[in-house]
Amino acid sequence: MITVTILTICFLTAISCKIKKVKAPVITALTWYFHFIFLVLSVLCLILMITGYGFKGTQTERVIFSLYAGSGMVIYGLSKPGNDAKHAYLLLLFGFPFVLALGLLLPPLRILTMVAVVTLLVDSDFHRYKIDDDYALQTKTSSILSAYPIYSMVSDKYLLFEKITPDVVKPGDYMRALKMNKKGTDSVRIQLWYRKNKIDTVIAVND
């Protein structure tokens, strides 16, 4: 669980620095630069997600978001108390686990908080089935949020990016067997078996 691991390490580091009252101006400044880089990358990730794109890799965005939030926690642990907007911003990042814990303790907010915890902290399970060097079929299972995998077409784009087209097939069940082959240069035939049924379809990929 990449997200939980990164955030836990950063949160414990922040608490340790706070308790020991660590004073390290150089490390604090470097962590600020690190945090700003991942802030920019996080904004870029959000823009890409809105447009249906993303960085290459199944968990890249989660790692970027986690390092952004985690670095903010560490900076809070290294910073002196204050009443300015910068301190409030860092406190918001550091206090996020406490907000979730409070939500789990309050019955009216428990279900909403549990959904937020699963969505934000629990990593999805991805599998990719290569079609050729440019395309792959991806299955994504999101814990209790989705009963069955989501099937998406992944297209290799612009060196560092990829385009993800969700719900290219909707079997509504777990896959038992899969066969795919390109039909010319602009389409893919997908044969998917699940339990006693089968999907045999051709989808366009020239985007």
PDB file of C-alpha atoms in Angstrom:
ATOM      1  CA  MET A   1       0.000   0.000   0.000  1.00  0.00           C
ATOM      2  CA  ILE A   2       2.096   2.837  -1.384  1.00  0.00           C
ATOM      3  CA  THR A   3      -0.085   5.722  -0.204  1.00  0.00           C
ATOM      4  CA  VAL A   4      -0.412   4.585   3.411  1.00  0.00           C
ATOM      5  CA  THR A   5       3.302   3.717   3.631  1.00  0.00           C
ATOM      6  CA  ILE A   6       4.514   7.105   2.368  1.00  0.00           C
ATOM      7  CA  LEU A   7       2.070   9.112   4.488  1.00  0.00           C
ATOM      8  CA  THR A   8       2.769   7.056   7.626  1.00  0.00           C
ATOM      9  CA  ILE A   9       6.541   7.518   7.314  1.00  0.00           C
ATOM     10  CA  CYS A  10       6.159  11.261   6.725  1.00  0.00           C
ATOM     11  CA  PHE A  11       3.628  11.684   9.545  1.00  0.00           C
ATOM     12  CA  LEU A  12       5.818   9.842  12.066  1.00  0.00           C
ATOM     13  CA  THR A  13       8.848  11.846  10.907  1.00  0.00           C
ATOM     14  CA  ALA A  14       6.906  15.088  11.451  1.00  0.00           C
ATOM     15  CA  ILE A  15       5.826  14.038  14.957  1.00  0.00           C
ATOM     16  CA  SER A  16       9.388  13.015  15.841  1.00  0.00           C
ATOM     17  CA  CYS A  17      10.781  16.346  14.625  1.00  0.00           C
ATOM     18  CA  LYS A  18       8.100  18.225  16.556  1.00  0.00           C
ATOM     19  CA  ILE A  19       8.723  16.355  19.794  1.00  0.00           C
ATOM     20  CA  LYS A  20      12.512  16.713  19.549  1.00  0.00           C
ATOM     21  CA  LYS A  21      12.168  20.347  18.410  1.00  0.00           C
ATOM     22  CA  VAL A  22      14.536  19.762  15.517  1.00  0.00           C
ATOM     23  CA  LYS A  23      16.100  22.910  14.059  1.00  0.00           C
ATOM     24  CA  ALA A  24      17.442  22.319  10.552  1.00  0.00           C
ATOM     25  CA  PRO A  25      17.008  25.410   8.333  1.00  0.00           C
ATOM     26  CA  VAL A  26      18.824  23.893   5.358  1.00  0.00           C
ATOM     27  CA  ILE A  27      16.768  20.673   5.426  1.00  0.00           C
ATOM     28  CA  THR A  28      13.583  22.704   5.885  1.00  0.00           C
ATOM     29  CA  ALA A  29      14.412  24.868   2.857  1.00  0.00           C
ATOM     30  CA  LEU A  30      15.226  21.818   0.718  1.00  0.00           C
ATOM     31  CA  THR A  31      11.990  20.129   1.811  1.00  0.00           C
ATOM     32  CA  TRP A  32      10.074  23.259   0.799  1.00  0.00           C
ATOM     33  CA  TYR A  33      11.578  23.037  -2.700  1.00  0.00           C
ATOM     34  CA  PHE A  34      10.701  19.326  -2.807  1.00  0.00           C
ATOM     35  CA  HIS A  35       7.161  20.116  -1.650  1.00  0.00           C
ATOM     36  CA  PHE A  36       6.716  22.861  -4.248  1.00  0.00           C
ATOM     37  CA  ILE A  37       7.833  20.512  -7.065  1.00  0.00           C
ATOM     38  CA  PHE A  38       5.260  17.921  -6.036  1.00  0.00           C
ATOM     39  CA  LEU A  39       2.610  20.621  -5.621  1.00  0.00           C
ATOM     40  CA  VAL A  40       3.111  21.582  -9.276  1.00  0.00           C
ATOM     41  CA  LEU A  41       3.103  17.909 -10.314  1.00  0.00           C
ATOM     42  CA  SER A  42      -0.099  17.320  -8.307  1.00  0.00           C
ATOM     43  CA  VAL A  43      -1.855  20.205 -10.071  1.00  0.00           C
ATOM     44  CA  LEU A  44      -0.643  18.803 -13.397  1.00  0.00           C
ATOM     45  CA  CYS A  45      -1.971  15.356 -12.423  1.00  0.00           C
ATOM     46  CA  LEU A  46      -5.408  16.825 -11.701  1.00  0.00           C
ATOM     47  CA  ILE A  47      -5.483  18.625 -15.056  1.00  0.00           C
ATOM     48  CA  LEU A  48      -4.424  15.446 -16.863  1.00  0.00           C
ATOM     49  CA  MET A  49      -7.025  13.350 -15.024  1.00  0.00           C
ATOM     50  CA  ILE A  50      -9.791  15.777 -16.030  1.00  0.00           C
ATOM     51  CA  THR A  51      -8.767  15.447 -19.683  1.00  0.00           C
ATOM     52  CA  GLY A  52      -8.438  11.652 -19.541  1.00  0.00           C
ATOM     53  CA  TYR A  53      -4.640  11.541 -19.481  1.00  0.00           C
ATOM     54  CA  GLY A  54      -2.066  10.662 -16.850  1.00  0.00           C
ATOM     55  CA  PHE A  55       1.590   9.982 -16.214  1.00  0.00           C
ATOM     56  CA  LYS A  56       2.793   6.561 -17.275  1.00  0.00           C
ATOM     57  CA  GLY A  57       2.368   3.861 -14.637  1.00  0.00           C
ATOM     58  CA  THR A  58      -0.560   2.590 -12.631  1.00  0.00           C
ATOM     59  CA  GLN A  59       0.251   4.267  -9.294  1.00  0.00           C
ATOM     60  CA  THR A  60       2.246   7.310 -10.441  1.00  0.00           C
ATOM     61  CA  GLU A  61      -0.408   9.862  -9.517  1.00  0.00           C
ATOM     62  CA  ARG A  62      -0.886   8.347  -6.053  1.00  0.00           C
ATOM     63  CA  VAL A  63       2.861   8.513  -5.401  1.00  0.00           C
ATOM     64  CA  ILE A  64       2.946  12.164  -6.470  1.00  0.00           C
ATOM     65  CA  PHE A  65      -0.060  13.123  -4.312  1.00  0.00           C
ATOM     66  CA  SER A  66       1.378  11.176  -1.357  1.00  0.00           C
ATOM     67  CA  LEU A  67       4.802  12.853  -1.619  1.00  0.00           C
ATOM     68  CA  TYR A  68       3.118  16.251  -1.887  1.00  0.00           C
ATOM     69  CA  ALA A  69       1.050  15.732   1.278  1.00  0.00           C
ATOM     70  CA  GLY A  70       3.828  13.867   3.101  1.00  0.00           C
ATOM     71  CA  SER A  71       6.454  16.528   2.445  1.00  0.00           C
ATOM     72  CA  GLY A  72       4.039  19.133   3.813  1.00  0.00           C
ATOM     73  CA  MET A  73       3.705  17.078   7.002  1.00  0.00           C
ATOM     74  CA  VAL A  74       7.489  16.922   7.380  1.00  0.00           C
ATOM     75  CA  ILE A  75       7.807  20.689   6.881  1.00  0.00           C
ATOM     76  CA  TYR A  76       5.215  21.219   9.611  1.00  0.00           C
ATOM     77  CA  GLY A  77       7.324  19.091  11.960  1.00  0.00           C
ATOM     78  CA  LEU A  78      10.417  21.140  11.138  1.00  0.00           C
ATOM     79  CA  SER A  79       8.720  24.561  11.310  1.00  0.00           C
ATOM     80  CA  LYS A  80       8.190  26.858  14.264  1.00  0.00           C
ATOM     81  CA  PRO A  81       4.632  27.544  15.445  1.00  0.00           C
ATOM     82  CA  GLY A  82       3.029  30.567  13.815  1.00  0.00           C
ATOM     83  CA  ASN A  83      -0.231  32.302  13.028  1.00  0.00           C
ATOM     84  CA  ASP A  84       0.315  33.049   9.336  1.00  0.00           C
ATOM     85  CA  ALA A  85      -1.288  31.468   6.281  1.00  0.00           C
ATOM     86  CA  LYS A  86       1.773  29.301   5.616  1.00  0.00           C
ATOM     87  CA  HIS A  87       1.525  27.671   9.027  1.00  0.00           C
ATOM     88  CA  ALA A  88      -2.237  27.150   8.605  1.00  0.00           C
ATOM     89  CA  TYR A  89      -1.588  25.476   5.243  1.00  0.00           C
ATOM     90  CA  LEU A  90       0.966  23.094   6.765  1.00  0.00           C
ATOM     91  CA  LEU A  91      -1.308  22.419   9.727  1.00  0.00           C
ATOM     92  CA  LEU A  92      -4.070  21.422   7.298  1.00  0.00           C
ATOM     93  CA  LEU A  93      -1.821  18.785   5.712  1.00  0.00           C
ATOM     94  CA  PHE A  94      -0.479  17.539   9.054  1.00  0.00           C
ATOM     95  CA  GLY A  95      -3.935  17.452  10.660  1.00  0.00           C
ATOM     96  CA  PHE A  96      -5.574  15.440   7.889  1.00  0.00           C
ATOM     97  CA  PRO A  97      -5.115  12.061   9.704  1.00  0.00           C
ATOM     98  CA  PHE A  98      -6.663  13.550  12.840  1.00  0.00           C
ATOM     99  CA  VAL A  99      -9.665  14.770  10.840  1.00  0.00           C
ATOM    100  CA  LEU A 100     -10.186  11.255   9.462  1.00  0.00           C
ATOM    101  CA  ALA A 101      -9.835   9.752  12.943  1.00  0.00           C
ATOM    102  CA  LEU A 102     -12.402  12.223  14.306  1.00  0.00           C
ATOM    103  CA  GLY A 103     -14.778  11.400  11.462  1.00  0.00           C
ATOM    104  CA  LEU A 104     -14.553   7.678  12.250  1.00  0.00           C
ATOM    105  CA  LEU A 105     -15.421   8.378  15.894  1.00  0.00           C
ATOM    106  CA  LEU A 106     -18.532  10.430  15.083  1.00  0.00           C
ATOM    107  CA  PRO A 107     -21.461   8.189  14.015  1.00  0.00           C
ATOM    108  CA  PRO A 108     -23.057  10.760  11.653  1.00  0.00           C
ATOM    109  CA  LEU A 109     -19.789  11.076   9.687  1.00  0.00           C
ATOM    110  CA  ARG A 110     -18.555   7.484   9.947  1.00  0.00           C
ATOM    111  CA  ILE A 111     -19.801   6.182   6.592  1.00  0.00           C
ATOM    112  CA  LEU A 112     -18.686   9.308   4.728  1.00  0.00           C
ATOM    113  CA  THR A 113     -15.270   9.132   6.392  1.00  0.00           C
ATOM    114  CA  MET A 114     -14.853   5.445   5.574  1.00  0.00           C
ATOM    115  CA  VAL A 115     -15.564   6.165   1.907  1.00  0.00           C
ATOM    116  CA  ALA A 116     -13.014   9.005   2.015  1.00  0.00           C
ATOM    117  CA  VAL A 117     -10.413   6.735   3.645  1.00  0.00           C
ATOM    118  CA  VAL A 118     -10.887   4.016   1.025  1.00  0.00           C
ATOM    119  CA  THR A 119     -10.842   6.518  -1.845  1.00  0.00           C
ATOM    120  CA  LEU A 120      -7.819   8.510  -0.680  1.00  0.00           C
ATOM    121  CA  LEU A 121      -5.663   5.932   1.086  1.00  0.00           C
ATOM    122  CA  VAL A 122      -6.407   2.467  -0.305  1.00  0.00           C
ATOM    123  CA  ASP A 123      -4.515   1.713  -3.518  1.00  0.00           C
ATOM    124  CA  SER A 124      -6.445   0.172  -6.391  1.00  0.00           C
ATOM    125  CA  ASP A 125      -5.401  -3.164  -7.867  1.00  0.00           C
ATOM    126  CA  PHE A 126      -4.262  -2.803 -11.491  1.00  0.00           C
ATOM    127  CA  HIS A 127      -3.464  -5.362 -14.171  1.00  0.00           C
ATOM    128  CA  ARG A 128      -2.393  -4.538 -17.707  1.00  0.00           C
ATOM    129  CA  TYR A 129      -2.653  -6.857 -20.707  1.00  0.00           C
ATOM    130  CA  LYS A 130      -0.390  -5.722 -23.533  1.00  0.00           C
ATOM    131  CA  ILE A 131      -1.838  -5.467 -27.033  1.00  0.00           C
ATOM    132  CA  ASP A 132       1.240  -3.970 -28.716  1.00  0.00           C
ATOM    133  CA  ASP A 133       3.864  -1.317 -27.941  1.00  0.00           C
ATOM    134  CA  ASP A 134       1.247   1.460 -27.940  1.00  0.00           C
ATOM    135  CA  TYR A 135      -1.888  -0.077 -26.414  1.00  0.00           C
ATOM    136  CA  ALA A 136      -2.895  -2.197 -23.435  1.00  0.00           C
ATOM    137  CA  LEU A 137      -6.121  -3.271 -21.766  1.00  0.00           C
ATOM    138  CA  GLN A 138      -6.167  -2.344 -18.074  1.00  0.00           C
ATOM    139  CA  THR A 139      -8.318  -3.721 -15.276  1.00  0.00           C
ATOM    140  CA  LYS A 140      -8.761  -1.664 -12.129  1.00  0.00           C
ATOM    141  CA  THR A 141     -10.354  -2.960  -8.941  1.00  0.00           C
ATOM    142  CA  SER A 142     -11.042  -0.324  -6.276  1.00  0.00           C
ATOM    143  CA  SER A 143     -11.676  -2.299  -3.103  1.00  0.00           C
ATOM    144  CA  ILE A 144     -15.236  -1.917  -1.763  1.00  0.00           C
ATOM    145  CA  LEU A 145     -16.004   1.024  -4.062  1.00  0.00           C
ATOM    146  CA  SER A 146     -16.377  -1.217  -7.096  1.00  0.00           C
ATOM    147  CA  ALA A 147     -17.777  -4.727  -7.051  1.00  0.00           C
ATOM    148  CA  TYR A 148     -16.039  -5.683 -10.312  1.00  0.00           C
ATOM    149  CA  PRO A 149     -13.005  -4.420 -12.246  1.00  0.00           C
ATOM    150  CA  ILE A 150     -13.191  -1.433 -14.566  1.00  0.00           C
ATOM    151  CA  TYR A 151     -11.824  -2.219 -18.026  1.00  0.00           C
ATOM    152  CA  SER A 152      -9.929   0.631 -19.698  1.00  0.00           C
ATOM    153  CA  MET A 153      -7.876   1.093 -22.848  1.00  0.00           C
ATOM    154  CA  VAL A 154      -4.431   2.586 -22.194  1.00  0.00           C
ATOM    155  CA  SER A 155      -2.728   4.432 -25.051  1.00  0.00           C
ATOM    156  CA  ASP A 156       0.946   5.396 -24.979  1.00  0.00           C
ATOM    157  CA  LYS A 157       1.238   9.173 -25.499  1.00  0.00           C
ATOM    158  CA  TYR A 158       3.975  11.821 -25.622  1.00  0.00           C
ATOM    159  CA  LEU A 159       6.882   9.985 -23.927  1.00  0.00           C
ATOM    160  CA  LEU A 160       5.817  10.535 -20.278  1.00  0.00           C
ATOM    161  CA  PHE A 161       2.047  10.387 -20.618  1.00  0.00           C
ATOM    162  CA  GLU A 162      -0.716   7.965 -21.481  1.00  0.00           C
ATOM    163  CA  LYS A 163      -4.388   8.287 -22.284  1.00  0.00           C
ATOM    164  CA  ILE A 164      -6.864   6.128 -20.379  1.00  0.00           C
ATOM    165  CA  THR A 165     -10.296   5.426 -21.861  1.00  0.00           C
ATOM    166  CA  PRO A 166     -12.484   3.771 -19.171  1.00  0.00           C
ATOM    167  CA  ASP A 167     -15.317   1.273 -19.599  1.00  0.00           C
ATOM    168  CA  VAL A 168     -14.313   0.038 -23.053  1.00  0.00           C
ATOM    169  CA  VAL A 169     -16.084  -3.198 -22.096  1.00  0.00           C
ATOM    170  CA  LYS A 170     -18.536  -3.743 -19.253  1.00  0.00           C
ATOM    171  CA  PRO A 171     -18.786  -7.429 -18.355  1.00  0.00           C
ATOM    172  CA  GLY A 172     -19.962  -6.726 -14.816  1.00  0.00           C
ATOM    173  CA  ASP A 173     -17.988  -9.711 -13.572  1.00  0.00           C
ATOM    174  CA  TYR A 174     -14.479 -11.052 -13.055  1.00  0.00           C
ATOM    175  CA  MET A 175     -12.545 -12.140 -16.127  1.00  0.00           C
ATOM    176  CA  ARG A 176     -11.753 -15.824 -16.687  1.00  0.00           C
ATOM    177  CA  ALA A 177      -9.919 -15.585 -20.000  1.00  0.00           C
ATOM    178  CA  LEU A 178      -8.901 -12.866 -22.452  1.00  0.00           C
ATOM    179  CA  LYS A 179      -7.804 -12.759 -26.084  1.00  0.00           C
ATOM    180  CA  MET A 180      -6.955  -9.596 -28.023  1.00  0.00           C
ATOM    181  CA  ASN A 181      -5.558  -8.784 -31.436  1.00  0.00           C
ATOM    182  CA  LYS A 182      -5.201  -5.651 -33.563  1.00  0.00           C
ATOM    183  CA  LYS A 183      -7.515  -5.273 -36.556  1.00  0.00           C
ATOM    184  CA  GLY A 184      -5.525  -3.092 -38.919  1.00  0.00           C
ATOM    185  CA  THR A 185      -4.092   0.056 -37.359  1.00  0.00           C
ATOM    186  CA  ASP A 186      -7.192   1.619 -35.836  1.00  0.00           C
ATOM    187  CA  SER A 187      -9.096  -1.069 -33.929  1.00  0.00           C
ATOM    188  CA  VAL A 188      -8.698  -3.965 -31.510  1.00  0.00           C
ATOM    189  CA  ARG A 189     -10.786  -7.107 -31.211  1.00  0.00           C
ATOM    190  CA  ILE A 190     -11.406  -8.085 -27.583  1.00  0.00           C
ATOM    191  CA  GLN A 191     -12.700 -11.521 -26.625  1.00  0.00           C
ATOM    192  CA  LEU A 192     -13.415 -11.764 -22.917  1.00  0.00           C
ATOM    193  CA  TRP A 193     -14.795 -14.791 -21.104  1.00  0.00           C
ATOM    194  CA  TYR A 194     -16.397 -14.524 -17.651  1.00  0.00           C
ATOM    195  CA  ARG A 195     -18.216 -17.366 -15.918  1.00  0.00           C
ATOM    196  CA  LYS A 196     -20.580 -18.815 -18.567  1.00  0.00           C
ATOM    197  CA  ASN A 197     -20.753 -15.741 -20.780  1.00  0.00           C
ATOM    198  CA  LYS A 198     -18.521 -14.095 -23.370  1.00  0.00           C
ATOM    199  CA  ILE A 199     -17.936 -10.638 -24.834  1.00  0.00           C
ATOM    200  CA  ASP A 200     -16.628 -10.399 -28.389  1.00  0.00           C
ATOM    201  CA  THR A 201     -16.287  -6.824 -29.580  1.00  0.00           C
ATOM    202  CA  VAL A 202     -14.142  -4.536 -31.725  1.00  0.00           C
ATOM    203  CA  ILE A 203     -13.214  -1.073 -30.430  1.00  0.00           C
ATOM    204  CA  ALA A 204     -11.541   1.851 -32.188  1.00  0.00           C
ATOM    205  CA  VAL A 205      -8.149   2.994 -30.889  1.00  0.00           C
ATOM    206  CA  ASN A 206      -7.175   5.728 -33.364  1.00  0.00           C
ATOM    207  CA  ASP A 207      -7.306   8.720 -31.013  1.00  0.00           C
TER     208      ASP A 207
END
